[in-house]
Amino acid sequence: MRKILLMVALVVCTAAQAGKVVTDSINSRILGTWVKYNVYLPNGFDTDTQAHYPMVYLLHGLTDTYTAWRDKGQMQTVVDELIETGEARPMVIIMPNAGGPNRYEIWNGYFNMPGWSYEDFFFQELLPQVEKKYRAGGSKGQRAVMGLSMGGGGSTVYGQRHTDMFSSVFAMSAWLDSEDMRRRETGVDDKLYLLNKAVKDHSALNYVRNADEKTVNELRTVKWFIDCGDDDFLFTQNIQLHQLMRQKNIKSELRVRNGQHNWEYWHYSIRMALPFVSRNFY
């Protein structure tokens, strides 16, 4: 009986420390549509209305949506656990929508493209509005960005081109360049072609490769972490980025683990990512 009571007490205690994930949306003038996002709010957010939190932007991959990290990644369980153990700081995490399953007819991607100025939306509308609404971020030292695959590439490029905005970047299995530029499909609204072109135009590899001294010094103000599985089809790109950064004396962490381009790998990635960005908030 005592064991049962102890187990019940532990469950109640754990539940009491849990944060929550809620769905919200923003009316974007730039994109001309409503954009949904999920937001993780730590335990105590609603009761301590004077508290201010660091902000993390957690980006999804190609053909997924803002629900992916909550539903497939089970991120809330991981974040609650890391905050409870002290491995991660209490934080607000924004998971914005930037895609959908029909890659030809639905816009996917975090960059500006003809008809889809997502980067402008992100920095001019999303970021300032959610940071004000959720009492989070507000400065480079209180802001980080991370993501997987397409979102890993988006995170990396955002960190490169906006070094004054993020204290750290954690890239998981990142899509960093588009080496295979196929022809545009005829007879369909081929948004996938535009995404590939945008990834190539915003190549994270070329950005470091062509960086002048001023740009290199700016990149050194961000903490970088590159994480990719040894059987991932994007493995070579991720290793190239780390090597290019080393050649320019830009410090970055690199982890290569056994794994592929899948959620089994990313489940563990986020367990490394949140303590990493927590250590680099200031």
C-alpha atoms as a printed R data frame, in Angstrom:
    type eleno elety resid chain resno      x      y       z
1   ATOM     1    CA   MET     A     1  0.000  0.000   0.000
2   ATOM     2    CA   ARG     A     2  2.840  2.373   0.871
3   ATOM     3    CA   LYS     A     3  4.448  1.697  -2.489
4   ATOM     4    CA   ILE     A     4  1.205  2.540  -4.286
5   ATOM     5    CA   LEU     A     5  0.835  5.791  -2.352
6   ATOM     6    CA   LEU     A     6  4.447  6.704  -3.099
7   ATOM     7    CA   MET     A     7  3.922  6.079  -6.812
8   ATOM     8    CA   VAL     A     8  0.761  8.199  -6.800
9   ATOM     9    CA   ALA     A     9  2.606 11.007  -5.013
10  ATOM    10    CA   LEU     A    10  5.399 10.880  -7.588
11  ATOM    11    CA   VAL     A    11  2.914 11.051 -10.469
12  ATOM    12    CA   VAL     A    12  1.105 14.014  -8.878
13  ATOM    13    CA   CYS     A    13  4.415 15.797  -8.224
14  ATOM    14    CA   THR     A    14  5.577 15.256 -11.811
15  ATOM    15    CA   ALA     A    15  2.250 16.460 -13.232
16  ATOM    16    CA   ALA     A    16  2.453 19.558 -11.064
17  ATOM    17    CA   GLN     A    17  5.802 20.464 -12.610
18  ATOM    18    CA   ALA     A    18  4.631 19.976 -16.196
19  ATOM    19    CA   GLY     A    19  4.467 22.773 -18.727
20  ATOM    20    CA   LYS     A    20  1.938 22.880 -21.535
21  ATOM    21    CA   VAL     A    21  1.766 23.202 -25.312
22  ATOM    22    CA   VAL     A    22 -0.915 25.464 -26.751
23  ATOM    23    CA   THR     A    23 -1.794 26.351 -30.329
24  ATOM    24    CA   ASP     A    24 -1.951 29.967 -31.445
25  ATOM    25    CA   SER     A    25 -1.802 31.886 -34.731
26  ATOM    26    CA   ILE     A    26 -0.672 35.166 -36.201
27  ATOM    27    CA   ASN     A    27 -2.249 37.144 -39.026
28  ATOM    28    CA   SER     A    28  0.644 37.866 -41.377
29  ATOM    29    CA   ARG     A    29  0.402 40.903 -43.621
30  ATOM    30    CA   ILE     A    30  3.615 39.841 -45.356
31  ATOM    31    CA   LEU     A    31  2.415 36.331 -46.242
32  ATOM    32    CA   GLY     A    32 -1.212 37.339 -46.642
33  ATOM    33    CA   THR     A    33 -2.507 34.528 -44.454
34  ATOM    34    CA   TRP     A    34 -2.876 33.282 -40.899
35  ATOM    35    CA   VAL     A    35  0.111 31.272 -39.689
36  ATOM    36    CA   LYS     A    36 -0.357 28.758 -36.883
37  ATOM    37    CA   TYR     A    37  2.238 27.857 -34.304
38  ATOM    38    CA   ASN     A    38  2.522 25.737 -31.196
39  ATOM    39    CA   VAL     A    39  4.113 27.233 -28.116
40  ATOM    40    CA   TYR     A    40  5.519 25.437 -25.089
41  ATOM    41    CA   LEU     A    41  4.942 27.369 -21.857
42  ATOM    42    CA   PRO     A    42  6.868 26.240 -18.768
43  ATOM    43    CA   ASN     A    43  5.301 25.392 -15.432
44  ATOM    44    CA   GLY     A    44  4.452 28.610 -13.591
45  ATOM    45    CA   PHE     A    45  4.016 30.738 -16.709
46  ATOM    46    CA   ASP     A    46  0.374 31.550 -15.931
47  ATOM    47    CA   THR     A    47  0.846 32.168 -12.215
48  ATOM    48    CA   ASP     A    48  4.024 34.272 -12.207
49  ATOM    49    CA   THR     A    49  3.012 37.003 -14.618
50  ATOM    50    CA   GLN     A    50  6.163 39.038 -13.928
51  ATOM    51    CA   ALA     A    51  8.563 36.296 -14.989
52  ATOM    52    CA   HIS     A    52 10.570 36.690 -18.174
53  ATOM    53    CA   TYR     A    53 11.908 33.668 -20.073
54  ATOM    54    CA   PRO     A    54 14.505 32.889 -22.709
55  ATOM    55    CA   MET     A    55 13.001 32.098 -26.107
56  ATOM    56    CA   VAL     A    56 13.751 29.130 -28.386
57  ATOM    57    CA   TYR     A    57 12.501 28.831 -31.956
58  ATOM    58    CA   LEU     A    58 12.116 25.144 -32.854
59  ATOM    59    CA   LEU     A    59 11.704 24.580 -36.610
60  ATOM    60    CA   HIS     A    60 10.177 21.555 -38.350
61  ATOM    61    CA   GLY     A    61 11.250 19.765 -41.516
62  ATOM    62    CA   LEU     A    62 10.014 19.471 -45.099
63  ATOM    63    CA   THR     A    63  6.346 18.350 -45.506
64  ATOM    64    CA   ASP     A    64  5.739 18.563 -41.749
65  ATOM    65    CA   THR     A    65  3.857 21.306 -39.900
66  ATOM    66    CA   TYR     A    66  3.888 23.164 -36.604
67  ATOM    67    CA   THR     A    67  2.442 20.021 -34.943
68  ATOM    68    CA   ALA     A    68  5.419 17.775 -35.747
69  ATOM    69    CA   TRP     A    69  7.592 18.500 -32.720
70  ATOM    70    CA   ARG     A    70  4.641 18.113 -30.357
71  ATOM    71    CA   ASP     A    71  3.137 14.971 -31.897
72  ATOM    72    CA   LYS     A    72  6.036 13.122 -33.522
73  ATOM    73    CA   GLY     A    73  8.828 14.548 -31.416
74  ATOM    74    CA   GLN     A    74  6.996 14.358 -28.072
75  ATOM    75    CA   MET     A    75  8.922 17.484 -27.150
76  ATOM    76    CA   GLN     A    76  6.829 18.422 -24.122
77  ATOM    77    CA   THR     A    77  7.827 15.284 -22.215
78  ATOM    78    CA   VAL     A    78 11.499 15.961 -22.932
79  ATOM    79    CA   VAL     A    79 11.373 19.658 -22.030
80  ATOM    80    CA   ASP     A    80  9.480 19.007 -18.788
81  ATOM    81    CA   GLU     A    81 12.025 16.394 -17.777
82  ATOM    82    CA   LEU     A    82 15.051 18.558 -18.581
83  ATOM    83    CA   ILE     A    83 13.658 21.564 -16.731
84  ATOM    84    CA   GLU     A    84 12.708 19.407 -13.731
85  ATOM    85    CA   THR     A    85 16.237 17.954 -13.496
86  ATOM    86    CA   GLY     A    86 17.864 21.362 -13.968
87  ATOM    87    CA   GLU     A    87 19.541 20.376 -17.241
88  ATOM    88    CA   ALA     A    88 17.585 23.088 -19.082
89  ATOM    89    CA   ARG     A    89 16.295 26.456 -17.970
90  ATOM    90    CA   PRO     A    90 12.558 27.202 -17.930
91  ATOM    91    CA   MET     A    91 11.939 28.622 -21.404
92  ATOM    92    CA   VAL     A    92  9.288 29.436 -23.966
93  ATOM    93    CA   ILE     A    93  9.530 27.442 -27.204
94  ATOM    94    CA   ILE     A    94  7.836 28.575 -30.432
95  ATOM    95    CA   MET     A    95  7.171 25.996 -33.163
96  ATOM    96    CA   PRO     A    96  5.936 27.978 -36.199
97  ATOM    97    CA   ASN     A    97  4.296 26.524 -39.279
98  ATOM    98    CA   ALA     A    98  6.371 26.666 -42.459
99  ATOM    99    CA   GLY     A    99  5.093 23.875 -44.621
100 ATOM   100    CA   GLY     A   100  2.745 21.008 -45.328
101 ATOM   101    CA   PRO     A   101  2.614 17.506 -46.822
102 ATOM   102    CA   ASN     A   102  1.930 18.484 -50.445
103 ATOM   103    CA   ARG     A   103  5.394 19.743 -51.310
104 ATOM   104    CA   TYR     A   104  4.382 20.867 -54.798
105 ATOM   105    CA   GLU     A   105  1.308 22.935 -53.977
106 ATOM   106    CA   ILE     A   106  1.990 24.034 -50.366
107 ATOM   107    CA   TRP     A   107  4.748 26.447 -49.474
108 ATOM   108    CA   ASN     A   108  7.576 24.851 -47.516
109 ATOM   109    CA   GLY     A   109 10.616 26.717 -46.289
110 ATOM   110    CA   TYR     A   110 12.043 29.441 -44.088
111 ATOM   111    CA   PHE     A   111 13.537 31.688 -46.782
112 ATOM   112    CA   ASN     A   112 12.180 34.445 -48.988
113 ATOM   113    CA   MET     A   113 10.946 33.158 -52.334
114 ATOM   114    CA   PRO     A   114  8.801 34.710 -55.061
115 ATOM   115    CA   GLY     A   115  5.357 34.830 -53.443
116 ATOM   116    CA   TRP     A   116  6.541 33.562 -50.047
117 ATOM   117    CA   SER     A   117  8.627 35.999 -47.992
118 ATOM   118    CA   TYR     A   118  8.904 33.776 -44.928
119 ATOM   119    CA   GLU     A   119 12.146 35.184 -43.549
120 ATOM   120    CA   ASP     A   120 10.651 38.684 -43.598
121 ATOM   121    CA   PHE     A   121  7.571 37.323 -41.833
122 ATOM   122    CA   PHE     A   122  9.692 35.549 -39.217
123 ATOM   123    CA   PHE     A   123 11.792 38.538 -38.202
124 ATOM   124    CA   GLN     A   124  9.384 41.394 -38.824
125 ATOM   125    CA   GLU     A   125  6.108 39.883 -37.584
126 ATOM   126    CA   LEU     A   126  6.405 36.551 -35.769
127 ATOM   127    CA   LEU     A   127  9.437 37.182 -33.582
128 ATOM   128    CA   PRO     A   128  8.462 40.586 -32.143
129 ATOM   129    CA   GLN     A   129  4.828 39.627 -31.583
130 ATOM   130    CA   VAL     A   130  5.388 36.288 -29.825
131 ATOM   131    CA   GLU     A   131  8.211 37.627 -27.656
132 ATOM   132    CA   LYS     A   132  5.973 40.417 -26.422
133 ATOM   133    CA   LYS     A   133  2.965 38.145 -25.934
134 ATOM   134    CA   TYR     A   134  4.826 35.401 -24.068
135 ATOM   135    CA   ARG     A   135  7.276 37.579 -22.082
136 ATOM   136    CA   ALA     A   136 10.304 35.892 -23.604
137 ATOM   137    CA   GLY     A   137 13.438 36.629 -25.594
138 ATOM   138    CA   GLY     A   138 13.967 40.289 -26.340
139 ATOM   139    CA   SER     A   139 17.716 40.146 -26.935
140 ATOM   140    CA   LYS     A   140 20.452 38.038 -28.494
141 ATOM   141    CA   GLY     A   141 21.441 36.607 -25.127
142 ATOM   142    CA   GLN     A   142 17.896 35.418 -24.442
143 ATOM   143    CA   ARG     A   143 17.184 33.869 -27.830
144 ATOM   144    CA   ALA     A   144 18.166 30.636 -29.652
145 ATOM   145    CA   VAL     A   145 17.064 28.797 -32.792
146 ATOM   146    CA   MET     A   146 17.145 25.093 -33.654
147 ATOM   147    CA   GLY     A   147 15.502 22.653 -36.012
148 ATOM   148    CA   LEU     A   148 15.707 19.453 -38.008
149 ATOM   149    CA   SER     A   149 16.386 18.888 -41.722
150 ATOM   150    CA   MET     A   150 14.786 21.841 -43.567
151 ATOM   151    CA   GLY     A   151 14.411 23.479 -40.163
152 ATOM   152    CA   GLY     A   152 18.040 22.694 -39.343
153 ATOM   153    CA   GLY     A   153 19.109 24.512 -42.484
154 ATOM   154    CA   GLY     A   154 16.740 27.355 -41.728
155 ATOM   155    CA   SER     A   155 18.132 27.636 -38.195
156 ATOM   156    CA   THR     A   156 21.704 27.687 -39.485
157 ATOM   157    CA   VAL     A   157 21.056 30.353 -42.105
158 ATOM   158    CA   TYR     A   158 19.060 32.483 -39.662
159 ATOM   159    CA   GLY     A   159 21.981 32.297 -37.254
160 ATOM   160    CA   GLN     A   160 24.438 33.193 -40.003
161 ATOM   161    CA   ARG     A   161 22.526 36.123 -41.448
162 ATOM   162    CA   HIS     A   162 21.245 37.440 -38.115
163 ATOM   163    CA   THR     A   163 24.185 37.004 -35.770
164 ATOM   164    CA   ASP     A   164 22.895 39.874 -33.641
165 ATOM   165    CA   MET     A   165 19.675 37.963 -32.902
166 ATOM   166    CA   PHE     A   166 20.708 34.546 -31.543
167 ATOM   167    CA   SER     A   167 23.055 33.404 -28.796
168 ATOM   168    CA   SER     A   168 23.186 29.855 -30.167
169 ATOM   169    CA   VAL     A   169 22.124 27.580 -33.021
170 ATOM   170    CA   PHE     A   170 21.567 23.823 -32.828
171 ATOM   171    CA   ALA     A   171 21.275 22.191 -36.264
172 ATOM   172    CA   MET     A   172 19.907 18.643 -36.495
173 ATOM   173    CA   SER     A   173 20.485 16.723 -39.741
174 ATOM   174    CA   ALA     A   174 20.462 20.073 -41.482
175 ATOM   175    CA   TRP     A   175 19.631 20.650 -45.155
176 ATOM   176    CA   LEU     A   176 22.348 23.194 -45.863
177 ATOM   177    CA   ASP     A   177 22.569 23.361 -49.658
178 ATOM   178    CA   SER     A   178 20.668 22.107 -52.694
179 ATOM   179    CA   GLU     A   179 23.193 20.388 -54.905
180 ATOM   180    CA   ASP     A   180 20.746 18.727 -57.273
181 ATOM   181    CA   MET     A   181 18.794 21.457 -59.047
182 ATOM   182    CA   ARG     A   182 16.176 19.548 -61.038
183 ATOM   183    CA   ARG     A   183 14.067 21.100 -63.768
184 ATOM   184    CA   ARG     A   184 10.824 22.765 -62.810
185 ATOM   185    CA   GLU     A   185  7.822 20.459 -63.206
186 ATOM   186    CA   THR     A   186  5.318 21.554 -65.835
187 ATOM   187    CA   GLY     A   187  1.581 21.305 -65.333
188 ATOM   188    CA   VAL     A   188  1.810 21.652 -61.540
189 ATOM   189    CA   ASP     A   189  2.303 24.492 -59.109
190 ATOM   190    CA   ASP     A   190  5.889 23.435 -58.421
191 ATOM   191    CA   LYS     A   191  6.701 25.119 -55.131
192 ATOM   192    CA   LEU     A   192  9.259 22.401 -54.384
193 ATOM   193    CA   TYR     A   193 11.420 23.751 -57.202
194 ATOM   194    CA   LEU     A   194 11.317 27.216 -55.648
195 ATOM   195    CA   LEU     A   195 12.250 25.759 -52.264
196 ATOM   196    CA   ASN     A   196 15.247 23.929 -53.729
197 ATOM   197    CA   LYS     A   197 16.358 27.105 -55.462
198 ATOM   198    CA   ALA     A   198 15.973 29.101 -52.246
199 ATOM   199    CA   VAL     A   199 18.058 26.583 -50.298
200 ATOM   200    CA   LYS     A   200 20.750 26.803 -52.958
201 ATOM   201    CA   ASP     A   201 20.602 30.615 -53.017
202 ATOM   202    CA   HIS     A   202 20.899 30.657 -49.208
203 ATOM   203    CA   SER     A   203 23.601 27.973 -49.036
204 ATOM   204    CA   ALA     A   204 24.957 27.801 -45.488
205 ATOM   205    CA   LEU     A   205 28.131 26.226 -46.895
206 ATOM   206    CA   ASN     A   206 28.801 29.050 -49.343
207 ATOM   207    CA   TYR     A   207 28.058 31.624 -46.663
208 ATOM   208    CA   VAL     A   208 30.973 30.382 -44.562
209 ATOM   209    CA   ARG     A   209 33.135 29.632 -47.586
210 ATOM   210    CA   ASN     A   210 32.798 33.220 -48.860
211 ATOM   211    CA   ALA     A   211 32.782 34.987 -45.488
212 ATOM   212    CA   ASP     A   212 35.087 37.985 -45.161
213 ATOM   213    CA   GLU     A   213 36.840 38.917 -41.909
214 ATOM   214    CA   LYS     A   214 33.951 41.040 -40.646
215 ATOM   215    CA   THR     A   215 31.434 38.261 -41.285
216 ATOM   216    CA   VAL     A   216 33.695 35.673 -39.650
217 ATOM   217    CA   ASN     A   217 33.963 37.803 -36.519
218 ATOM   218    CA   GLU     A   218 30.179 38.121 -36.421
219 ATOM   219    CA   LEU     A   219 29.752 34.341 -36.779
220 ATOM   220    CA   ARG     A   220 32.089 33.850 -33.820
221 ATOM   221    CA   THR     A   221 29.592 35.613 -31.560
222 ATOM   222    CA   VAL     A   222 27.151 32.694 -31.958
223 ATOM   223    CA   LYS     A   223 27.527 29.265 -30.321
224 ATOM   224    CA   TRP     A   224 27.145 26.523 -32.934
225 ATOM   225    CA   PHE     A   225 26.216 22.849 -32.620
226 ATOM   226    CA   ILE     A   226 25.972 20.459 -35.599
227 ATOM   227    CA   ASP     A   227 24.373 17.046 -35.013
228 ATOM   228    CA   CYS     A   228 23.940 14.457 -37.771
229 ATOM   229    CA   GLY     A   229 23.647 10.674 -38.020
230 ATOM   230    CA   ASP     A   230 26.329  8.642 -39.737
231 ATOM   231    CA   ASP     A   231 23.774  7.095 -42.129
232 ATOM   232    CA   ASP     A   232 21.945 10.359 -42.867
233 ATOM   233    CA   PHE     A   233 21.768 11.331 -46.551
234 ATOM   234    CA   LEU     A   234 22.732 14.888 -45.491
235 ATOM   235    CA   PHE     A   235 25.791 13.691 -43.572
236 ATOM   236    CA   THR     A   236 28.362 15.056 -46.034
237 ATOM   237    CA   GLN     A   237 26.856 18.563 -45.996
238 ATOM   238    CA   ASN     A   238 26.919 18.699 -42.208
239 ATOM   239    CA   ILE     A   239 30.544 17.554 -42.018
240 ATOM   240    CA   GLN     A   240 31.477 20.097 -44.695
241 ATOM   241    CA   LEU     A   241 29.923 22.910 -42.655
242 ATOM   242    CA   HIS     A   242 31.893 21.929 -39.575
243 ATOM   243    CA   GLN     A   243 35.123 21.726 -41.580
244 ATOM   244    CA   LEU     A   244 34.531 25.111 -43.217
245 ATOM   245    CA   MET     A   245 33.901 26.689 -39.836
246 ATOM   246    CA   ARG     A   246 37.075 25.159 -38.430
247 ATOM   247    CA   GLN     A   247 39.064 26.539 -41.363
248 ATOM   248    CA   LYS     A   248 37.774 30.021 -40.467
249 ATOM   249    CA   ASN     A   249 38.403 29.473 -36.727
250 ATOM   250    CA   ILE     A   250 34.693 29.611 -35.957
251 ATOM   251    CA   LYS     A   251 34.135 27.286 -33.028
252 ATOM   252    CA   SER     A   252 31.390 24.704 -33.408
253 ATOM   253    CA   GLU     A   253 30.412 21.511 -31.637
254 ATOM   254    CA   LEU     A   254 30.000 18.417 -33.824
255 ATOM   255    CA   ARG     A   255 28.243 15.174 -32.890
256 ATOM   256    CA   VAL     A   256 27.991 12.180 -35.185
257 ATOM   257    CA   ARG     A   257 25.916  9.363 -33.758
258 ATOM   258    CA   ASN     A   258 24.645  6.092 -35.159
259 ATOM   259    CA   GLY     A   259 21.441  6.967 -36.945
260 ATOM   260    CA   GLN     A   260 19.471  8.056 -39.964
261 ATOM   261    CA   HIS     A   261 17.224 10.937 -41.025
262 ATOM   262    CA   ASN     A   262 14.320 10.049 -38.736
263 ATOM   263    CA   TRP     A   263 12.539 10.792 -35.471
264 ATOM   264    CA   GLU     A   264 14.415  8.084 -33.599
265 ATOM   265    CA   TYR     A   265 17.526 10.201 -34.104
266 ATOM   266    CA   TRP     A   266 15.897 13.568 -33.397
267 ATOM   267    CA   HIS     A   267 14.309 12.348 -30.151
268 ATOM   268    CA   TYR     A   268 17.775 12.272 -28.678
269 ATOM   269    CA   SER     A   269 18.937 15.404 -30.523
270 ATOM   270    CA   ILE     A   270 16.521 17.626 -28.647
271 ATOM   271    CA   ARG     A   271 17.779 16.165 -25.371
272 ATOM   272    CA   MET     A   272 21.198 17.559 -26.259
273 ATOM   273    CA   ALA     A   273 19.909 20.741 -27.849
274 ATOM   274    CA   LEU     A   274 17.987 22.227 -24.937
275 ATOM   275    CA   PRO     A   275 20.812 21.951 -22.370
276 ATOM   276    CA   PHE     A   276 23.193 23.383 -24.995
277 ATOM   277    CA   VAL     A   277 21.133 26.515 -25.640
278 ATOM   278    CA   SER     A   278 20.445 26.866 -21.898
279 ATOM   279    CA   ARG     A   279 24.169 27.021 -21.163
280 ATOM   280    CA   ASN     A   280 24.560 29.761 -23.733
281 ATOM   281    CA   PHE     A   281 21.786 32.105 -22.647
282 ATOM   282    CA   TYR     A   282 23.053 35.216 -20.881
